[in-house]
Amino acid sequence: MNTAIKTLTLAAAALAIAAAATVYSGAINVAADAPHSAAVEAVLEIVRERSIARRAHDIEVPALDDQALIRSGAGNYQAMCVGCHLAPGLSETELSASLYPAPPNLAAHGHGGDPARAFWIIKHGIKASGMPAWGQSMGDDYIWGLVAFLEQMPGLDAQQYRDLVAASGGHQHGGGESGMHDHSDQHHAAPASEPTPAGLEAPQAGEIHRHADGSEHRH
C-alpha cells in the first residue's frame, strides 16, 4: 500500500514538474490564429457550458415580446454587437473573421433557445473570449432588450433589420454611454452601392473619429 502511494505521489509530482516546464518554456502557442487542439477545445467548451448553466439556472426570464423592449435591443445590438456577431445581410467583418474563438453568428442563431443563458453571457461576459461583461455599464432592463431582440433577429431580413434599428433609440443603456459608432458597413464584402442602414451615417473617407479614450481612428 505504501509503495503504491509513493508511486502515485512521484507520478503526480513528475506530471506537475512537466506541466510547469511546458508553461515556462513558452512552448504553448497563444496566438489567435493557431487554434487549440481538439482535446483542449472540447475541455474548454465543457467548462464554459457547465459554468454558464450553473449560474444561469435560477435567472427568471421576463416577457420578451414587448415591442419597445425589442426596439431598444435592436439599437444597442447595432451599436455594440454587430461587428462580432453579425446581422441579417452581413456575412463577415474584420472582427468576426479574426477573433478566436470565433464569435457565434447571432443573426442566424439568436439566443439559441435559452434566453437566461444569453442574459448571463451578455451581463457577465466570458474570460479570454473577447466577450465583454456589458453588465458593468448596462442595466438589466437593457440587457433583456438585447435578449428580446436576439429572439427576433433570425426571422428578420436585411431591410427589416435596418427598419428596426432606425425605429430604435440607438445606443442607450441608462447612462454611461461611450458614444459608440457603427462600422458595420465597412467590414463586409457587399457591393459598394449597398445602402447604409437607415438612421446611421456612413463615415466619410479621410474622416478622423476620436474615441472616448482619446485615441483616433481614420476612416
PDB file of C-alpha atoms in Angstrom:
ATOM      1  CA  MET A   1       0.000   0.000   0.000  1.00  0.00           C
ATOM      2  CA  ASN A   2       2.776   2.413   0.970  1.00  0.00           C
ATOM      3  CA  THR A   3       4.620   1.584  -2.255  1.00  0.00           C
ATOM      4  CA  ALA A   4       1.520   2.355  -4.335  1.00  0.00           C
ATOM      5  CA  ILE A   5       1.010   5.677  -2.564  1.00  0.00           C
ATOM      6  CA  LYS A   6       4.648   6.613  -3.081  1.00  0.00           C
ATOM      7  CA  THR A   7       4.442   5.676  -6.762  1.00  0.00           C
ATOM      8  CA  LEU A   8       1.302   7.765  -7.272  1.00  0.00           C
ATOM      9  CA  THR A   9       2.849  10.682  -5.409  1.00  0.00           C
ATOM     10  CA  LEU A  10       6.017  10.560  -7.520  1.00  0.00           C
ATOM     11  CA  ALA A  11       3.967  10.290 -10.714  1.00  0.00           C
ATOM     12  CA  ALA A  12       1.860  13.302  -9.721  1.00  0.00           C
ATOM     13  CA  ALA A  13       4.990  15.293  -8.873  1.00  0.00           C
ATOM     14  CA  ALA A  14       6.564  14.358 -12.219  1.00  0.00           C
ATOM     15  CA  LEU A  15       3.435  15.467 -14.087  1.00  0.00           C
ATOM     16  CA  ALA A  16       3.367  18.752 -12.184  1.00  0.00           C
ATOM     17  CA  ILE A  17       7.025  19.417 -12.979  1.00  0.00           C
ATOM     18  CA  ALA A  18       6.486  18.547 -16.653  1.00  0.00           C
ATOM     19  CA  ALA A  19       3.451  20.858 -16.828  1.00  0.00           C
ATOM     20  CA  ALA A  20       5.357  23.692 -15.168  1.00  0.00           C
ATOM     21  CA  ALA A  21       8.295  23.206 -17.518  1.00  0.00           C
ATOM     22  CA  THR A  22       5.975  23.325 -20.529  1.00  0.00           C
ATOM     23  CA  VAL A  23       4.337  26.525 -19.304  1.00  0.00           C
ATOM     24  CA  TYR A  24       7.599  28.319 -18.542  1.00  0.00           C
ATOM     25  CA  SER A  25       9.278  27.162 -21.736  1.00  0.00           C
ATOM     26  CA  GLY A  26       6.866  29.180 -23.864  1.00  0.00           C
ATOM     27  CA  ALA A  27       6.061  26.105 -25.941  1.00  0.00           C
ATOM     28  CA  ILE A  28       2.308  26.764 -25.720  1.00  0.00           C
ATOM     29  CA  ASN A  29       1.281  28.951 -28.626  1.00  0.00           C
ATOM     30  CA  VAL A  30      -1.267  31.570 -27.516  1.00  0.00           C
ATOM     31  CA  ALA A  31      -1.667  33.104 -30.983  1.00  0.00           C
ATOM     32  CA  ALA A  32      -5.291  33.617 -32.035  1.00  0.00           C
ATOM     33  CA  ASP A  33      -4.502  32.212 -35.488  1.00  0.00           C
ATOM     34  CA  ALA A  34      -3.276  28.895 -34.013  1.00  0.00           C
ATOM     35  CA  PRO A  35      -6.403  27.008 -32.824  1.00  0.00           C
ATOM     36  CA  HIS A  36      -6.450  24.750 -29.771  1.00  0.00           C
ATOM     37  CA  SER A  37      -6.157  21.030 -30.262  1.00  0.00           C
ATOM     38  CA  ALA A  38      -9.472  19.187 -30.467  1.00  0.00           C
ATOM     39  CA  ALA A  39      -8.991  17.786 -26.951  1.00  0.00           C
ATOM     40  CA  VAL A  40      -8.257  21.176 -25.379  1.00  0.00           C
ATOM     41  CA  GLU A  41     -11.147  22.794 -27.236  1.00  0.00           C
ATOM     42  CA  ALA A  42     -13.527  20.079 -26.041  1.00  0.00           C
ATOM     43  CA  VAL A  43     -12.460  20.548 -22.413  1.00  0.00           C
ATOM     44  CA  LEU A  44     -12.799  24.342 -22.639  1.00  0.00           C
ATOM     45  CA  GLU A  45     -16.269  24.008 -24.154  1.00  0.00           C
ATOM     46  CA  ILE A  46     -17.408  21.703 -21.361  1.00  0.00           C
ATOM     47  CA  VAL A  47     -16.013  24.055 -18.713  1.00  0.00           C
ATOM     48  CA  ARG A  48     -17.702  27.070 -20.340  1.00  0.00           C
ATOM     49  CA  GLU A  49     -21.100  25.476 -20.839  1.00  0.00           C
ATOM     50  CA  ARG A  50     -21.285  23.889 -17.386  1.00  0.00           C
ATOM     51  CA  SER A  51     -20.162  27.130 -15.732  1.00  0.00           C
ATOM     52  CA  ILE A  52     -22.799  29.182 -17.552  1.00  0.00           C
ATOM     53  CA  ALA A  53     -25.553  26.612 -16.992  1.00  0.00           C
ATOM     54  CA  ARG A  54     -24.894  26.558 -13.247  1.00  0.00           C
ATOM     55  CA  ARG A  55     -25.032  30.335 -12.916  1.00  0.00           C
ATOM     56  CA  ALA A  56     -27.944  30.966 -15.280  1.00  0.00           C
ATOM     57  CA  HIS A  57     -30.140  28.244 -13.818  1.00  0.00           C
ATOM     58  CA  ASP A  58     -32.180  30.467 -11.474  1.00  0.00           C
ATOM     59  CA  ILE A  59     -32.498  33.536 -13.723  1.00  0.00           C
ATOM     60  CA  GLU A  60     -36.152  34.483 -14.188  1.00  0.00           C
ATOM     61  CA  VAL A  61     -36.903  35.370 -17.809  1.00  0.00           C
ATOM     62  CA  PRO A  62     -39.382  38.229 -18.305  1.00  0.00           C
ATOM     63  CA  ALA A  63     -41.814  38.516 -21.231  1.00  0.00           C
ATOM     64  CA  LEU A  64     -39.671  39.111 -24.315  1.00  0.00           C
ATOM     65  CA  ASP A  65     -42.407  40.012 -26.798  1.00  0.00           C
ATOM     66  CA  ASP A  66     -42.704  43.682 -25.804  1.00  0.00           C
ATOM     67  CA  GLN A  67     -42.054  45.743 -28.947  1.00  0.00           C
ATOM     68  CA  ALA A  68     -40.414  48.631 -27.082  1.00  0.00           C
ATOM     69  CA  LEU A  69     -38.017  46.168 -25.459  1.00  0.00           C
ATOM     70  CA  ILE A  70     -37.198  44.615 -28.839  1.00  0.00           C
ATOM     71  CA  ARG A  71     -36.594  48.025 -30.451  1.00  0.00           C
ATOM     72  CA  SER A  72     -34.289  49.011 -27.592  1.00  0.00           C
ATOM     73  CA  GLY A  73     -32.328  45.826 -28.106  1.00  0.00           C
ATOM     74  CA  ALA A  74     -32.040  46.451 -31.851  1.00  0.00           C
ATOM     75  CA  GLY A  75     -30.386  49.842 -31.341  1.00  0.00           C
ATOM     76  CA  ASN A  76     -27.932  48.530 -28.789  1.00  0.00           C
ATOM     77  CA  TYR A  77     -27.156  45.450 -30.884  1.00  0.00           C
ATOM     78  CA  GLN A  78     -26.282  47.598 -33.901  1.00  0.00           C
ATOM     79  CA  ALA A  79     -24.036  49.821 -31.792  1.00  0.00           C
ATOM     80  CA  MET A  80     -22.362  47.199 -29.629  1.00  0.00           C
ATOM     81  CA  CYS A  81     -22.593  43.708 -31.119  1.00  0.00           C
ATOM     82  CA  VAL A  82     -22.822  43.691 -34.899  1.00  0.00           C
ATOM     83  CA  GLY A  83     -19.062  43.855 -35.519  1.00  0.00           C
ATOM     84  CA  CYS A  84     -18.521  40.458 -33.899  1.00  0.00           C
ATOM     85  CA  HIS A  85     -21.893  38.718 -34.074  1.00  0.00           C
ATOM     86  CA  LEU A  86     -23.094  39.973 -37.493  1.00  0.00           C
ATOM     87  CA  ALA A  87     -26.583  40.957 -38.643  1.00  0.00           C
ATOM     88  CA  PRO A  88     -29.040  39.976 -41.378  1.00  0.00           C
ATOM     89  CA  GLY A  89     -27.320  40.624 -44.708  1.00  0.00           C
ATOM     90  CA  LEU A  90     -23.890  40.886 -43.080  1.00  0.00           C
ATOM     91  CA  SER A  91     -21.800  37.762 -43.560  1.00  0.00           C
ATOM     92  CA  GLU A  92     -18.410  38.788 -42.184  1.00  0.00           C
ATOM     93  CA  THR A  93     -16.494  41.660 -40.582  1.00  0.00           C
ATOM     94  CA  GLU A  94     -12.819  42.190 -39.818  1.00  0.00           C
ATOM     95  CA  LEU A  95     -13.503  41.305 -36.193  1.00  0.00           C
ATOM     96  CA  SER A  96     -15.674  38.247 -36.796  1.00  0.00           C
ATOM     97  CA  ALA A  97     -13.105  36.828 -39.223  1.00  0.00           C
ATOM     98  CA  SER A  98     -10.137  37.458 -36.920  1.00  0.00           C
ATOM     99  CA  LEU A  99     -11.283  36.589 -33.403  1.00  0.00           C
ATOM    100  CA  TYR A 100     -10.589  33.214 -31.795  1.00  0.00           C
ATOM    101  CA  PRO A 101     -12.678  31.604 -30.557  1.00  0.00           C
ATOM    102  CA  ALA A 102     -14.929  32.723 -33.419  1.00  0.00           C
ATOM    103  CA  PRO A 103     -17.948  34.702 -32.166  1.00  0.00           C
ATOM    104  CA  PRO A 104     -21.247  32.911 -32.830  1.00  0.00           C
ATOM    105  CA  ASN A 105     -23.347  34.248 -35.702  1.00  0.00           C
ATOM    106  CA  LEU A 106     -26.285  35.546 -33.685  1.00  0.00           C
ATOM    107  CA  ALA A 107     -28.035  36.765 -36.833  1.00  0.00           C
ATOM    108  CA  ALA A 108     -28.575  33.107 -37.689  1.00  0.00           C
ATOM    109  CA  HIS A 109     -28.959  31.532 -34.254  1.00  0.00           C
ATOM    110  CA  GLY A 110     -30.310  34.267 -31.964  1.00  0.00           C
ATOM    111  CA  HIS A 111     -30.090  33.289 -28.317  1.00  0.00           C
ATOM    112  CA  GLY A 112     -30.218  29.605 -29.219  1.00  0.00           C
ATOM    113  CA  GLY A 113     -33.459  28.954 -27.362  1.00  0.00           C
ATOM    114  CA  ASP A 114     -32.024  29.761 -23.941  1.00  0.00           C
ATOM    115  CA  PRO A 115     -32.706  33.407 -23.001  1.00  0.00           C
ATOM    116  CA  ALA A 116     -31.423  33.003 -19.426  1.00  0.00           C
ATOM    117  CA  ARG A 117     -28.074  31.790 -20.765  1.00  0.00           C
ATOM    118  CA  ALA A 118     -27.905  34.700 -23.207  1.00  0.00           C
ATOM    119  CA  PHE A 119     -28.681  37.191 -20.425  1.00  0.00           C
ATOM    120  CA  TRP A 120     -25.937  35.805 -18.202  1.00  0.00           C
ATOM    121  CA  ILE A 121     -23.351  35.895 -21.003  1.00  0.00           C
ATOM    122  CA  ILE A 122     -24.208  39.461 -22.034  1.00  0.00           C
ATOM    123  CA  LYS A 123     -24.136  40.660 -18.426  1.00  0.00           C
ATOM    124  CA  HIS A 124     -21.026  38.866 -17.216  1.00  0.00           C
ATOM    125  CA  GLY A 125     -19.012  38.178 -20.382  1.00  0.00           C
ATOM    126  CA  ILE A 126     -16.666  35.228 -20.866  1.00  0.00           C
ATOM    127  CA  LYS A 127     -12.991  35.247 -19.923  1.00  0.00           C
ATOM    128  CA  ALA A 128     -10.390  35.055 -22.725  1.00  0.00           C
ATOM    129  CA  SER A 129     -13.023  35.074 -25.465  1.00  0.00           C
ATOM    130  CA  GLY A 130     -13.385  38.742 -26.379  1.00  0.00           C
ATOM    131  CA  MET A 131     -16.934  38.808 -24.953  1.00  0.00           C
ATOM    132  CA  PRO A 132     -17.241  41.859 -22.653  1.00  0.00           C
ATOM    133  CA  ALA A 133     -19.184  41.976 -19.386  1.00  0.00           C
ATOM    134  CA  TRP A 134     -21.755  44.547 -20.509  1.00  0.00           C
ATOM    135  CA  GLY A 135     -23.354  44.470 -17.068  1.00  0.00           C
ATOM    136  CA  GLN A 136     -20.537  46.743 -15.896  1.00  0.00           C
ATOM    137  CA  SER A 137     -22.261  49.665 -17.643  1.00  0.00           C
ATOM    138  CA  MET A 138     -25.677  48.384 -18.768  1.00  0.00           C
ATOM    139  CA  GLY A 139     -28.784  47.924 -16.632  1.00  0.00           C
ATOM    140  CA  ASP A 140     -30.636  44.600 -16.605  1.00  0.00           C
ATOM    141  CA  ASP A 141     -33.636  46.033 -18.485  1.00  0.00           C
ATOM    142  CA  TYR A 142     -31.414  46.972 -21.425  1.00  0.00           C
ATOM    143  CA  ILE A 143     -29.721  43.574 -21.368  1.00  0.00           C
ATOM    144  CA  TRP A 144     -33.142  41.929 -21.544  1.00  0.00           C
ATOM    145  CA  GLY A 145     -33.816  44.203 -24.514  1.00  0.00           C
ATOM    146  CA  LEU A 146     -30.843  42.647 -26.280  1.00  0.00           C
ATOM    147  CA  VAL A 147     -32.091  39.163 -25.409  1.00  0.00           C
ATOM    148  CA  ALA A 148     -35.583  40.037 -26.690  1.00  0.00           C
ATOM    149  CA  PHE A 149     -34.088  41.307 -29.936  1.00  0.00           C
ATOM    150  CA  LEU A 150     -31.944  38.176 -30.325  1.00  0.00           C
ATOM    151  CA  GLU A 151     -35.124  36.121 -30.131  1.00  0.00           C
ATOM    152  CA  GLN A 152     -36.478  38.002 -33.151  1.00  0.00           C
ATOM    153  CA  MET A 153     -33.370  38.537 -35.266  1.00  0.00           C
ATOM    154  CA  PRO A 154     -33.104  35.129 -37.015  1.00  0.00           C
ATOM    155  CA  GLY A 155     -36.505  35.819 -38.584  1.00  0.00           C
ATOM    156  CA  LEU A 156     -35.532  39.242 -39.984  1.00  0.00           C
ATOM    157  CA  ASP A 157     -34.196  40.018 -43.430  1.00  0.00           C
ATOM    158  CA  ALA A 158     -31.698  42.833 -44.018  1.00  0.00           C
ATOM    159  CA  GLN A 159     -34.335  45.507 -44.679  1.00  0.00           C
ATOM    160  CA  GLN A 160     -36.419  44.538 -41.652  1.00  0.00           C
ATOM    161  CA  TYR A 161     -33.278  44.699 -39.533  1.00  0.00           C
ATOM    162  CA  ARG A 162     -32.443  48.181 -40.806  1.00  0.00           C
ATOM    163  CA  ASP A 163     -36.006  49.363 -40.217  1.00  0.00           C
ATOM    164  CA  LEU A 164     -35.971  48.087 -36.646  1.00  0.00           C
ATOM    165  CA  VAL A 165     -32.639  49.765 -35.931  1.00  0.00           C
ATOM    166  CA  ALA A 166     -33.954  53.028 -37.411  1.00  0.00           C
ATOM    167  CA  ALA A 167     -37.020  52.846 -35.151  1.00  0.00           C
ATOM    168  CA  SER A 168     -34.893  52.287 -32.033  1.00  0.00           C
ATOM    169  CA  GLY A 169     -33.370  54.886 -29.755  1.00  0.00           C
ATOM    170  CA  GLY A 170     -29.890  53.894 -30.891  1.00  0.00           C
ATOM    171  CA  HIS A 171     -27.193  53.214 -28.318  1.00  0.00           C
ATOM    172  CA  GLN A 172     -28.743  53.551 -24.878  1.00  0.00           C
ATOM    173  CA  HIS A 173     -28.443  51.792 -21.576  1.00  0.00           C
ATOM    174  CA  GLY A 174     -29.391  54.177 -18.855  1.00  0.00           C
ATOM    175  CA  GLY A 175     -26.278  56.368 -18.616  1.00  0.00           C
ATOM    176  CA  GLY A 176     -22.555  55.996 -19.214  1.00  0.00           C
ATOM    177  CA  GLU A 177     -22.862  55.513 -22.984  1.00  0.00           C
ATOM    178  CA  SER A 178     -19.479  55.976 -24.644  1.00  0.00           C
ATOM    179  CA  GLY A 179     -20.555  57.387 -27.999  1.00  0.00           C
ATOM    180  CA  MET A 180     -20.080  54.082 -29.794  1.00  0.00           C
ATOM    181  CA  HIS A 181     -20.240  54.290 -33.560  1.00  0.00           C
ATOM    182  CA  ASP A 182     -21.192  51.846 -36.283  1.00  0.00           C
ATOM    183  CA  HIS A 183     -18.565  50.492 -38.676  1.00  0.00           C
ATOM    184  CA  SER A 184     -20.505  47.508 -39.981  1.00  0.00           C
ATOM    185  CA  ASP A 185     -20.839  48.982 -43.473  1.00  0.00           C
ATOM    186  CA  GLN A 186     -17.049  48.913 -43.868  1.00  0.00           C
ATOM    187  CA  HIS A 187     -16.364  45.308 -42.919  1.00  0.00           C
ATOM    188  CA  HIS A 188     -18.330  43.069 -45.252  1.00  0.00           C
ATOM    189  CA  ALA A 189     -17.914  42.149 -48.860  1.00  0.00           C
ATOM    190  CA  ALA A 190     -21.234  43.519 -50.122  1.00  0.00           C
ATOM    191  CA  PRO A 191     -21.199  45.814 -53.165  1.00  0.00           C
ATOM    192  CA  ALA A 192     -20.190  49.402 -52.544  1.00  0.00           C
ATOM    193  CA  SER A 193     -23.635  50.500 -53.676  1.00  0.00           C
ATOM    194  CA  GLU A 194     -25.362  48.808 -50.741  1.00  0.00           C
ATOM    195  CA  PRO A 195     -27.177  51.459 -48.671  1.00  0.00           C
ATOM    196  CA  THR A 196     -26.079  52.402 -45.194  1.00  0.00           C
ATOM    197  CA  PRO A 197     -28.526  51.090 -42.558  1.00  0.00           C
ATOM    198  CA  ALA A 198     -31.340  53.557 -42.045  1.00  0.00           C
ATOM    199  CA  GLY A 199     -30.699  56.119 -39.333  1.00  0.00           C
ATOM    200  CA  LEU A 200     -26.943  55.642 -39.482  1.00  0.00           C
ATOM    201  CA  GLU A 201     -24.438  57.921 -41.184  1.00  0.00           C
ATOM    202  CA  ALA A 202     -21.617  56.354 -43.148  1.00  0.00           C
ATOM    203  CA  PRO A 203     -18.254  57.949 -42.246  1.00  0.00           C
ATOM    204  CA  GLN A 204     -16.567  59.946 -44.969  1.00  0.00           C
ATOM    205  CA  ALA A 205     -13.199  58.860 -46.372  1.00  0.00           C
ATOM    206  CA  GLY A 206     -10.391  60.581 -44.530  1.00  0.00           C
ATOM    207  CA  GLU A 207     -12.583  61.492 -41.573  1.00  0.00           C
ATOM    208  CA  ILE A 208     -10.920  61.186 -38.164  1.00  0.00           C
ATOM    209  CA  HIS A 209     -13.064  59.757 -35.372  1.00  0.00           C
ATOM    210  CA  ARG A 210     -11.908  60.405 -31.812  1.00  0.00           C
ATOM    211  CA  HIS A 211     -12.726  57.681 -29.326  1.00  0.00           C
ATOM    212  CA  ALA A 212     -13.730  58.203 -25.712  1.00  0.00           C
ATOM    213  CA  ASP A 213     -10.231  57.256 -24.546  1.00  0.00           C
ATOM    214  CA  GLY A 214      -8.652  59.978 -26.695  1.00  0.00           C
ATOM    215  CA  SER A 215      -7.370  57.641 -29.405  1.00  0.00           C
ATOM    216  CA  GLU A 216      -8.083  58.416 -33.062  1.00  0.00           C
ATOM    217  CA  HIS A 217      -9.382  56.291 -35.905  1.00  0.00           C
ATOM    218  CA  ARG A 218      -9.154  57.425 -39.525  1.00  0.00           C
ATOM    219  CA  HIS A 219     -11.840  56.183 -41.938  1.00  0.00           C
TER     220      HIS A 219
END
